[in-house]
Amino acid sequence: MATEEPGVCPRLHGAEFDANPYPAYDWLRKHSPVHRIDLPGGAWAWLVTRYEDALEALGHPKLHKSPAKANVVWQRSGMGLPFDHRPTLARNMLNSDPPDHARQRQAVSALFSAQRMERLRERCRRLTEQALREFSRNGKADLIAELAYPLPVTIICDLLGMPQEDRANYHRWAAVIDSSEVAAIDEVWGVTDSLERYVHGLVAMKREQPADDLVTALVGLQDKKILSADEVTSMVFLLMISGHETTVALIGNGLLTLLRQPKYAELARTDPSTLGAIVEEVLRYAGPVRNATWRFAIEPVTIGGQLVQTGEPVLVSLLSANHDPEVFDSPAEFDPYRRGSHHIAFGHGPHVCVGQSMSRVLGEVAISTVLRYLPDLRLAVPVEELRWWPSAIMRGVYELPVEFTPRTI
Ligand code: HEM
């Protein structure tokens, strides 16, 4: 039998790849499942693309999260973010390893219980309706700027207990910190200074004036000596940035997917019992997070047959794993009724997302409310004209221009 020639590895960056990375991932899974990719500043990393290898890497005890474990090439390349070197922002779960990680995570996950997040449902619905009222008479909108973006910002500010007057600043800072443009790195440094000062001020304020919010709860954990002062400020900072652009992309990618799948848009609009399965399939089919965050080998390990030396960085492609045909039948098809293995859009293992219940609530409410109020919603531009973020971590569109019959809500 003739064997298939691998040919040349497709480009793994650029507008074409950002718009549709899946053919390149198909090639990688087949011909180079743990692939060395070049990164800006001379750095490089191992990119893991198969589902089974992704599970192994995400849960591997010898792949650590602390940037201090990275080799010199990575350290010198400036790949890390400015806050990775500031103890008052960097001592967060996402950068932590055993034994600190389990302690931090146990303390914080309790604050994100599914029950607490369910209580957000009604507030999300009212916020979505409020956003719809602003633009529904226009007959057109950009669903990213006018809905997907402001909704998670408001909910995160509510949860943290951030005063109303501070929210405009947070909105601006979060946009820069989460920025999908590598070129914005200088601005990221300046904004990190502002955020660091702000987080300290917010924690001090909650100590003086406790309230029913997450920052007060974190201060309580410090008082009980469960978290250190640096861990509290780092955790507040991580919560301010981690749930924002990810949820924007879930709402944006979800609406875009359903605009192209009218049968399922109709289901989401008319049968609330299908919403959970539809959002799960959006997470698999058009995931908001391209790659999990950095991991570094603390001793030589083998992943998918590839030897990874001490200090070498590993990225796990969540998008590729979630389209692995060894695990998902016809992965390029959108099918909310599929059975079998679960997607890993929220990661896997010890660092799996703590905010997943919140994102599911926001995604379900925003997507279904928009479809219900605007039944003839359609894309206002050809899908090829949409601009995708060129981010190494996120996957979403900058704008989602839509049209519909103008109406008063
Ligand atoms: C659709 C929205 C979201 C997606 C797709 C998502 C995805 C992820 C992924 C893939 C990870 C694991 C990263 C890794 O292992 O390298 C993660 C971790 C995390 N996420 Fe999310 N996330 C979302 C929303 C949120 C929200 C709303 C919050 C909180 C406000 C949040 C907070 C966190 C935190 C704190 C971690 C670190 C957990 C740890 O290190 O133990 N995320 N998220």
GROMACS .gro file of C-alpha atoms and ligand atoms in nm, residues 58 65 93-94 101 105 112 156 235 238-239 242-243 246-247 250 283 288-289 292-293 295 318 345-347 350-355 358-359, ligand 1:
model
   77
   58LEU     CA    1  -0.172   1.879   3.084
   65LYS     CA    2   0.391   2.599   3.529
   93MET     CA    3  -0.251   2.940   4.063
   94LEU     CA    4  -0.172   2.948   3.695
  101HIS     CA    5  -0.096   2.503   4.378
  105ARG     CA    6  -0.673   2.609   4.426
  112PHE     CA    7  -1.651   2.951   4.227
  156ILE     CA    8  -1.631   3.992   3.680
  235MET     CA    9  -0.525   3.589   4.266
  238LEU     CA   10  -0.552   3.656   3.773
  239LEU     CA   11  -0.930   3.665   3.814
  242SER     CA   12  -0.833   3.522   3.297
  243GLY     CA   13  -1.208   3.521   3.254
  246THR     CA   14  -1.190   3.391   2.703
  247THR     CA   15  -1.559   3.451   2.766
  250LEU     CA   16  -1.695   3.194   2.374
  283LEU     CA   17  -1.644   2.487   2.312
  288PRO     CA   18  -1.197   3.022   2.265
  289VAL     CA   19  -0.850   2.913   2.385
  292ALA     CA   20  -0.307   2.605   2.712
  293THR     CA   21  -0.055   2.824   2.894
  295ARG     CA   22   0.455   2.435   3.077
  318LEU     CA   23  -0.656   2.261   2.276
  345ALA     CA   24  -1.152   2.358   2.595
  346PHE     CA   25  -1.119   2.437   2.968
  347GLY     CA   26  -0.795   2.239   2.995
  350PRO     CA   27  -0.470   2.013   3.808
  351HIS     CA   28  -0.500   2.350   3.629
  352VAL     CA   29  -0.837   2.289   3.461
  353CYS     CA   30  -1.032   2.617   3.451
  354VAL     CA   31  -1.190   2.726   3.781
  355GLY     CA   32  -1.421   2.970   3.600
  358MET     CA   33  -1.938   3.098   3.516
  359SER     CA   34  -1.844   3.087   3.146
  410HEM     C1   35  -1.502   3.033   2.796
  410HEM     C2   36  -1.427   3.088   2.890
  410HEM     C3   37  -1.302   3.026   2.944
  410HEM     C4   38  -1.215   2.936   2.887
  410HEM     C5   39  -1.227   2.870   2.751
  410HEM     C6   40  -1.110   2.912   2.984
  410HEM     C7   41  -1.004   2.827   2.963
  410HEM     C8   42  -0.909   2.796   3.058
  410HEM     C9   43  -0.804   2.700   3.038
  410HEM    C10   44  -0.777   2.622   2.911
  410HEM    C11   45  -0.734   2.692   3.155
  410HEM    C12   46  -0.615   2.600   3.184
  410HEM    C13   47  -0.487   2.664   3.138
  410HEM    C14   48  -0.370   2.570   3.146
  410HEM     O1   49  -0.379   2.457   3.198
  410HEM     O2   50  -0.263   2.609   3.096
  410HEM    C15   51  -0.793   2.786   3.248
  410HEM    C16   52  -0.747   2.808   3.375
  410HEM    C17   53  -0.800   2.904   3.458
  410HEM     N1   54  -0.912   2.980   3.435
  410HEM    FE1   55  -1.030   2.978   3.270
  410HEM     N2   56  -1.132   2.989   3.095
  410HEM    C18   57  -1.248   3.058   3.076
  410HEM    C19   58  -1.308   3.144   3.166
  410HEM    C20   59  -1.263   3.171   3.291
  410HEM    C21   60  -1.330   3.256   3.387
  410HEM    C22   61  -1.463   3.327   3.364
  410HEM    C23   62  -1.250   3.262   3.497
  410HEM    C24   63  -1.268   3.336   3.626
  410HEM    C25   64  -1.318   3.456   3.639
  410HEM    C26   65  -1.135   3.177   3.472
  410HEM    C27   66  -1.032   3.155   3.560
  410HEM    C28   67  -0.931   3.064   3.543
  410HEM    C29   68  -0.826   3.040   3.642
  410HEM    C30   69  -0.811   3.110   3.774
  410HEM    C31   70  -0.745   2.939   3.588
  410HEM    C32   71  -0.621   2.880   3.653
  410HEM    C33   72  -0.654   2.752   3.724
  410HEM    C34   73  -0.530   2.685   3.781
  410HEM     O3   74  -0.418   2.720   3.746
  410HEM     O4   75  -0.548   2.595   3.865
  410HEM     N3   76  -1.146   3.124   3.346
  410HEM     N4   77  -0.900   2.847   3.188
   0.00000   0.00000   0.00000
